[in-house]
Amino acid sequence: MAGKVKWVTDIEKSVLINNFEKRGWIQVTDSDDWNFYWMSIQTIRNVFSVDTGYRLSDDQMVNHFPNHYELTRKDLMIKNIKRYRKELEKEASPLAEKDENGKHLYLDFVPVTFMLPADYNLFVEEFRKSPSSTWIMKPCGKAQGKGIFLINKLSQIKKWSRDSQVENTNSEILVGLNNDNSQLFGIIDSPLHLLICTKGLCFVRYKLGFCRFCTVKYTPSTSELDNMFVHLTNVAIQKHGDDYNHVHGGKWTVSNLRLYLESTRGRDVTNHLFDQIHWIIVQSLKAVAPVMNNDKHCFECYGYDIIIDDKLKPWLIEVNASPSLTSSTANDRILKYNLINDTLNIVTPNGEIPDCRWNRSLPKEALGHYQVLYDEEQALSESAERDLRSRSGQLLGSKGSRSSSVRPFPATWK
Amino acid sequence: MMDESAELAVSITQIVQRLKGTHLHSQLEKQAKECLHKPEIKLETLKDDVRRLLKASGMTWLLPPPGHPRAPPEHTKEPLEYMRKAQVNWEKRILKSLNSMCTELGIPLARKRPVPEQKELTNKWNEMGTDEPDLSKFRPVYAPKDFLEVLVGLRNPNNERSEDLTVRSHWGLIQVSFNVRDIPQMREMYPELGLTYGQLGIDDHTHVPPDLFESEHIHIGKKVVSEQDSAAAQQYSRQGCPTGLRAQLWSLILNTTNDPEDITHYEQLKARVINHDLLVDNLIYKDVKLTASNDDYYFVFEDYLYQVLLCFSRDTAVLEHFSYNSATPPKSCIQNKSGSEQCAVVYPPNGVIPFHGFSMYVAPLCFLYNEPSKLYRVFREMYIRYLFRLHSISSHPSGIVSLCLQFERLLQTHLPQLFYHLREIGAQPLRIAFKWIVRAFSGYLSTDQLLLLWDRILGYDSLEIVAVLAAAVFAFRAENLMEVTSLASAEAVLADLSTLKVMPLLQIFLFATSV
């Protein structure tokens, strides 16, 4: 049936709509026969709720997994990762190796997190154990727009104790405060966009992206409560909040970050950092894979929020199911437009009506700015090969399997 | 006629200048530093000691022969008198502009900071970017286009009327005639950029297997760094520096260290910033806010830029470079404590008045050095070796006048149709390219490409490559430019250079253009 794809969306964003229109697709409403629905998270809840019993037909595709919240809700993500770690330990997998302090060597990438106000007392206890360390405070919900703060005094929390999460990366994020040198302290990656394909487990990662380069602005004035926090923000985003630079929006490209790190810290260290980031992404996805309803009508774009500390260790803060499609700057708009374009090229190759019966392979030439992080099919076929080899007596060192597993470019993960 | 010691000083300056960048120079410098710590060397008698030692060792050829006329020091700065005059006039204009701003705004050129203000600045030293001082009253002292008008107006008074013909057959804006290199000559000057040599910026592309060039090149680079060989680093840099090694290689080429003395020097400059506020500080703030803070690549380094530029203004060591700079440090009248005027003080202390876009000279270096004292040292060395030539009027081959002339000649020789067309529609190419040349392309290319370009500036110890790139850019966009019908549309075609790949452009222009 060579018809035009009929699309619906409840997100009125030009980066989406322009991409649909340029493919000659036809806009319909959700009560019509649609093929492609780019929906917000509220809508997906309704579509897949037990009550409505909605079943998608084979020529319909949506942009969320029904239980994406296993990854995108912080508490569930942590639960899944913990479960995953335990499973690996049971299997005596080398990935679950721990150091002499009982810390996971390879799977310790989620910082200790407390939800406030519920965990306030627990947090205070933890805080008092290491009073000189610094905590990242992430207001949720309504306060989301305020950005992320660093705190190192309990009094600073009082103001934000509602609707917030507090995390500790157990590293001295604020080391520069007492330091004369102006150093980069923490970097928050805004989207490292991910796509899970409908076919089995296949993760591709978008090569472009932005990050927020942060230095700490410490305002020690004790007069106003407002000033009693350290605002982790970019130099260009002033304390006034509404000062916003429309040229760059306070965002720096990941490629600039890479150039800076390579130039100042060296290539190996930088490659290692990015390898670790890929590792985090792949591991977190593998952790939720068993519980994720692998509905073949679904694909999803996740936004990973990762923070990098001064020792260049990345930490996973959270995963977003609905990365913002609003553009603050021209560069941002271009990036998001291309992202959607590349996404559509992968999930609806040649702009054709989806046919979810067939397991279509990933069109390698049409990846655009995406790069494959993990492809289960290929991994399975290669692990079969590996079993064969190990039977013939070849050894695989445990460290070897970890360090070679996450390379930016090969399509498989061993 | 000068006395012996002054002539000796000039000779030594010239020799040092020639030796700069060589291995011998770094060795001598090292030895000299060590000697300074020896008890028998006394600074007060150093001059006489040196003279005595030269005579004793028989190296009398270093001393000027008695009674022999020597070139006056002005000639080291700039041999051509009419160029010197032009520079002097330009300086007068700049200084006048600065002084009138000072009078208009009622702000002193320099002022001692009260103690609470000093404390505040010390606390805020790492985040001066958060300051929002009211800069609306300040204007940049000059912008590149003002400078271009001055260059366009340069005339050699010695040119006979009949010689106007040669000058008139030049279609561009620069109306003085220097010898600048053409493509065949440059092919001999820059063989390492040729098609048979591997290049970073071309042969490190992701589709090229690294063992063809990149791996070996990196391996050699590591060796050069470990052997601390300055001359080798310079040669090596001609084929590009790997990102992981560039910071060290540039430092080696520029002979900058980060010894305790360097750190102390930087701390002293910082102390001077804390103690005194200078009017030019506001110019620096304004420049950073207008340029770097709005730049996609460099806005994150805003604080570093203040830390470097404010110190730079106060660094009197920079005054030494005026012996070979055609410019002369401006002097102003400063009121001292007792209220009486103290005239003829070099202002700002380093003799360099910043202009619009000046901070972009520092910005790319922020990608390489994250320690302020190191960043400062490298910037200062880059400035006194190369960057100063981009905004002073001289006949030097790396000077802005020669670069502009070379750009125009290259274009006229190799893209005559394009040049003619642009001229006809009132879009003189130099009007568009000038801003690139003055900034050595900083802020116009993407940073990784810019650094590859600056690798070659250091590698060849010359800014000529900047003029060549400007011509190469026009060549690359020639097709589009032939279609435009106004200066504005020509500007639009050349507005965004951020996607350009520098090395292929240079290579094609230098080695694939038919001559």
Short mmCIF file of N, CA and C in Angstrom, two decimals, chain B residues 20-112:
data_model
loop_
_atom_site.label_atom_id
_atom_site.label_comp_id
_atom_site.label_asym_id
_atom_site.label_seq_id
_atom_site.Cartn_x
_atom_site.Cartn_y
_atom_site.Cartn_z
N LYS B 20 65.48 34.07 17.93
CA LYS B 20 64.24 33.66 18.60
C LYS B 20 63.66 32.43 17.92
N GLY B 21 63.29 31.48 18.74
CA GLY B 21 62.66 30.29 18.19
C GLY B 21 63.64 29.19 17.90
N THR B 22 64.91 29.49 17.96
CA THR B 22 65.85 28.41 17.68
C THR B 22 66.27 27.71 18.97
N HIS B 23 66.82 26.55 18.78
CA HIS B 23 67.28 25.75 19.90
C HIS B 23 68.40 26.49 20.63
N LEU B 24 69.25 27.15 19.85
CA LEU B 24 70.36 27.89 20.43
C LEU B 24 69.84 28.95 21.39
N HIS B 25 68.77 29.58 20.96
CA HIS B 25 68.20 30.64 21.79
C HIS B 25 67.75 30.10 23.14
N SER B 26 67.05 28.95 23.07
CA SER B 26 66.54 28.43 24.35
C SER B 26 67.68 27.97 25.23
N GLN B 27 68.73 27.45 24.58
CA GLN B 27 69.87 27.03 25.38
C GLN B 27 70.53 28.24 26.03
N LEU B 28 70.72 29.30 25.22
CA LEU B 28 71.35 30.51 25.75
C LEU B 28 70.54 31.09 26.88
N GLU B 29 69.21 31.10 26.66
CA GLU B 29 68.33 31.66 27.69
C GLU B 29 68.47 30.90 28.99
N LYS B 30 68.51 29.57 28.84
CA LYS B 30 68.63 28.72 30.03
C LYS B 30 69.93 29.03 30.76
N GLN B 31 71.02 29.10 29.98
CA GLN B 31 72.32 29.38 30.56
C GLN B 31 72.32 30.73 31.24
N ALA B 32 71.71 31.70 30.55
CA ALA B 32 71.69 33.05 31.10
C ALA B 32 70.96 33.08 32.43
N LYS B 33 69.83 32.34 32.46
CA LYS B 33 69.06 32.31 33.71
C LYS B 33 69.89 31.71 34.82
N GLU B 34 70.61 30.63 34.46
CA GLU B 34 71.43 30.00 35.49
C GLU B 34 72.52 30.95 35.96
N CYS B 35 73.12 31.65 34.99
CA CYS B 35 74.21 32.56 35.33
C CYS B 35 73.75 33.63 36.30
N LEU B 36 72.51 34.09 36.09
CA LEU B 36 72.02 35.17 36.93
C LEU B 36 72.08 34.82 38.40
N HIS B 37 71.99 33.53 38.66
CA HIS B 37 71.97 33.14 40.07
C HIS B 37 73.37 33.01 40.66
N LYS B 38 74.36 33.12 39.77
CA LYS B 38 75.72 32.96 40.30
C LYS B 38 76.14 34.24 41.01
N PRO B 39 76.87 34.06 42.12
CA PRO B 39 77.21 35.24 42.92
C PRO B 39 78.13 36.23 42.21
N GLU B 40 78.97 35.72 41.30
CA GLU B 40 79.93 36.67 40.71
C GLU B 40 79.31 37.58 39.66
N ILE B 41 78.07 37.25 39.26
CA ILE B 41 77.41 38.11 38.27
C ILE B 41 76.62 39.18 39.02
N LYS B 42 76.91 40.42 38.71
CA LYS B 42 76.15 41.49 39.34
C LYS B 42 75.40 42.25 38.27
N LEU B 43 74.14 42.44 38.49
CA LEU B 43 73.31 43.12 37.51
C LEU B 43 73.81 44.53 37.19
N GLU B 44 74.29 45.20 38.24
CA GLU B 44 74.67 46.62 38.04
C GLU B 44 75.81 46.75 37.04
N THR B 45 76.74 45.79 37.08
CA THR B 45 77.90 45.95 36.20
C THR B 45 77.77 45.07 34.97
N LEU B 46 76.60 44.48 34.79
CA LEU B 46 76.43 43.49 33.72
C LEU B 46 76.84 44.02 32.35
N LYS B 47 76.35 45.22 32.06
CA LYS B 47 76.64 45.79 30.73
C LYS B 47 78.13 45.87 30.47
N ASP B 48 78.83 46.45 31.45
CA ASP B 48 80.27 46.61 31.27
C ASP B 48 80.97 45.27 31.23
N ASP B 49 80.50 44.36 32.09
CA ASP B 49 81.11 43.03 32.11
C ASP B 49 81.01 42.38 30.75
N VAL B 50 79.80 42.48 30.16
CA VAL B 50 79.58 41.85 28.86
C VAL B 50 80.53 42.43 27.82
N ARG B 51 80.60 43.76 27.83
CA ARG B 51 81.46 44.41 26.86
C ARG B 51 82.91 43.97 27.03
N ARG B 52 83.30 43.91 28.31
CA ARG B 52 84.67 43.53 28.62
C ARG B 52 84.94 42.11 28.16
N LEU B 53 83.98 41.23 28.44
CA LEU B 53 84.16 39.83 28.08
C LEU B 53 84.22 39.65 26.57
N LEU B 54 83.36 40.41 25.86
CA LEU B 54 83.38 40.30 24.40
C LEU B 54 84.74 40.70 23.85
N LYS B 55 85.26 41.79 24.41
CA LYS B 55 86.57 42.26 23.93
C LYS B 55 87.62 41.21 24.24
N ALA B 56 87.53 40.68 25.48
CA ALA B 56 88.56 39.72 25.90
C ALA B 56 88.51 38.45 25.09
N SER B 57 87.28 38.02 24.72
CA SER B 57 87.18 36.74 24.00
C SER B 57 87.49 36.88 22.53
N GLY B 58 87.69 38.12 22.10
CA GLY B 58 88.01 38.30 20.69
C GLY B 58 86.79 38.41 19.79
N MET B 59 85.61 38.35 20.41
CA MET B 59 84.39 38.46 19.59
C MET B 59 84.07 39.93 19.35
N THR B 60 85.09 40.64 18.93
CA THR B 60 84.91 42.09 18.81
C THR B 60 84.00 42.47 17.65
N TRP B 61 83.75 41.49 16.77
CA TRP B 61 82.87 41.85 15.65
C TRP B 61 81.45 42.13 16.10
N LEU B 62 81.18 41.70 17.35
CA LEU B 62 79.85 42.00 17.87
C LEU B 62 79.74 43.46 18.27
N LEU B 63 80.89 44.03 18.61
CA LEU B 63 80.88 45.43 19.00
C LEU B 63 80.92 46.28 17.74
N PRO B 64 80.23 47.37 17.78
CA PRO B 64 80.27 48.22 16.60
C PRO B 64 81.68 48.79 16.42
N PRO B 65 82.17 48.80 15.20
CA PRO B 65 83.50 49.36 14.97
C PRO B 65 83.48 50.84 15.32
N PRO B 66 84.57 51.33 15.87
CA PRO B 66 84.54 52.72 16.31
C PRO B 66 84.33 53.65 15.14
N GLY B 67 83.49 54.61 15.36
CA GLY B 67 83.29 55.63 14.35
C GLY B 67 82.43 55.20 13.19
N HIS B 68 81.94 53.97 13.21
CA HIS B 68 81.16 53.51 12.05
C HIS B 68 79.70 53.93 12.22
N PRO B 69 79.14 54.51 11.21
CA PRO B 69 77.74 54.95 11.38
C PRO B 69 76.81 53.74 11.46
N ARG B 70 75.96 53.78 12.44
CA ARG B 70 75.04 52.66 12.63
C ARG B 70 73.63 53.10 12.35
N ALA B 71 72.83 52.19 11.95
CA ALA B 71 71.43 52.55 11.74
C ALA B 71 70.80 52.99 13.05
N PRO B 72 70.12 54.11 13.03
CA PRO B 72 69.45 54.54 14.27
C PRO B 72 68.38 53.54 14.68
N PRO B 73 68.05 53.53 15.95
CA PRO B 73 67.12 52.52 16.45
C PRO B 73 65.76 52.53 15.74
N GLU B 74 65.41 53.73 15.20
CA GLU B 74 64.11 53.77 14.52
C GLU B 74 64.06 52.75 13.39
N HIS B 75 65.22 52.48 12.80
CA HIS B 75 65.23 51.60 11.65
C HIS B 75 64.96 50.15 12.01
N THR B 76 65.29 49.82 13.27
CA THR B 76 64.94 48.48 13.71
C THR B 76 63.44 48.37 13.82
N LYS B 77 62.83 49.51 14.18
CA LYS B 77 61.39 49.50 14.30
C LYS B 77 60.77 49.51 12.91
N GLU B 78 61.23 50.41 12.08
CA GLU B 78 60.64 50.54 10.75
C GLU B 78 61.56 51.37 9.86
N PRO B 79 62.09 50.74 8.80
CA PRO B 79 63.07 51.45 7.99
C PRO B 79 62.50 52.57 7.12
N LEU B 80 61.24 52.46 6.75
CA LEU B 80 60.72 53.47 5.83
C LEU B 80 60.12 54.65 6.58
N GLU B 81 60.60 55.84 6.23
CA GLU B 81 60.19 57.00 7.00
C GLU B 81 58.71 57.31 6.87
N TYR B 82 58.18 57.15 5.67
CA TYR B 82 56.77 57.54 5.51
C TYR B 82 55.85 56.59 6.28
N MET B 83 56.30 55.36 6.46
CA MET B 83 55.52 54.42 7.26
C MET B 83 55.58 54.82 8.73
N ARG B 84 56.80 55.23 9.13
CA ARG B 84 56.94 55.65 10.53
C ARG B 84 56.02 56.82 10.81
N LYS B 85 56.01 57.75 9.85
CA LYS B 85 55.17 58.95 10.04
C LYS B 85 53.70 58.55 10.16
N ALA B 86 53.30 57.63 9.28
CA ALA B 86 51.90 57.21 9.31
C ALA B 86 51.55 56.59 10.65
N GLN B 87 52.46 55.78 11.17
CA GLN B 87 52.22 55.14 12.46
C GLN B 87 52.11 56.18 13.56
N VAL B 88 53.01 57.16 13.51
CA VAL B 88 52.99 58.20 14.53
C VAL B 88 51.65 58.95 14.51
N ASN B 89 51.20 59.27 13.29
CA ASN B 89 49.92 59.98 13.19
C ASN B 89 48.76 59.14 13.71
N TRP B 90 48.79 57.87 13.37
CA TRP B 90 47.74 56.97 13.84
C TRP B 90 47.72 56.92 15.37
N GLU B 91 48.93 56.82 15.94
CA GLU B 91 49.00 56.77 17.39
C GLU B 91 48.45 58.04 18.02
N LYS B 92 48.75 59.17 17.38
CA LYS B 92 48.25 60.43 17.93
C LYS B 92 46.73 60.40 17.98
N ARG B 93 46.14 59.88 16.90
CA ARG B 93 44.68 59.83 16.85
C ARG B 93 44.11 58.95 17.95
N ILE B 94 44.74 57.78 18.13
CA ILE B 94 44.24 56.85 19.15
C ILE B 94 44.33 57.49 20.53
N LEU B 95 45.47 58.09 20.78
CA LEU B 95 45.68 58.67 22.10
C LEU B 95 44.69 59.80 22.35
N LYS B 96 44.47 60.57 21.29
CA LYS B 96 43.53 61.69 21.42
C LYS B 96 42.15 61.15 21.77
N SER B 97 41.78 60.08 21.08
CA SER B 97 40.48 59.47 21.32
C SER B 97 40.38 58.99 22.76
N LEU B 98 41.44 58.38 23.24
CA LEU B 98 41.44 57.86 24.61
C LEU B 98 41.33 59.01 25.61
N ASN B 99 42.15 60.03 25.38
CA ASN B 99 42.14 61.15 26.32
C ASN B 99 40.81 61.87 26.34
N SER B 100 40.21 62.02 25.17
CA SER B 100 38.94 62.74 25.16
C SER B 100 37.85 61.93 25.84
N MET B 101 37.92 60.60 25.69
CA MET B 101 36.95 59.76 26.41
C MET B 101 37.12 59.96 27.90
N CYS B 102 38.38 60.01 28.28
CA CYS B 102 38.71 60.19 29.69
C CYS B 102 38.15 61.50 30.22
N THR B 103 38.32 62.56 29.45
CA THR B 103 37.83 63.87 29.88
C THR B 103 36.31 63.89 29.90
N GLU B 104 35.71 63.40 28.81
CA GLU B 104 34.25 63.37 28.71
C GLU B 104 33.60 62.67 29.87
N LEU B 105 34.15 61.50 30.19
CA LEU B 105 33.52 60.69 31.23
C LEU B 105 33.96 61.10 32.62
N GLY B 106 34.99 61.93 32.67
CA GLY B 106 35.49 62.36 33.98
C GLY B 106 36.10 61.22 34.77
N ILE B 107 36.58 60.23 34.05
CA ILE B 107 37.19 59.10 34.75
C ILE B 107 38.70 59.23 34.61
N PRO B 108 39.42 59.05 35.70
CA PRO B 108 40.88 59.17 35.60
C PRO B 108 41.46 58.00 34.83
N LEU B 109 42.60 58.24 34.23
CA LEU B 109 43.25 57.18 33.48
C LEU B 109 43.66 56.04 34.41
N ALA B 110 44.04 56.42 35.63
CA ALA B 110 44.42 55.41 36.61
C ALA B 110 43.98 55.88 37.98
N ARG B 111 43.63 54.92 38.82
CA ARG B 111 43.16 55.33 40.15
C ARG B 111 43.48 54.21 41.11
N LYS B 112 43.92 54.58 42.29
CA LYS B 112 44.21 53.55 43.28
C LYS B 112 42.89 53.07 43.86
#
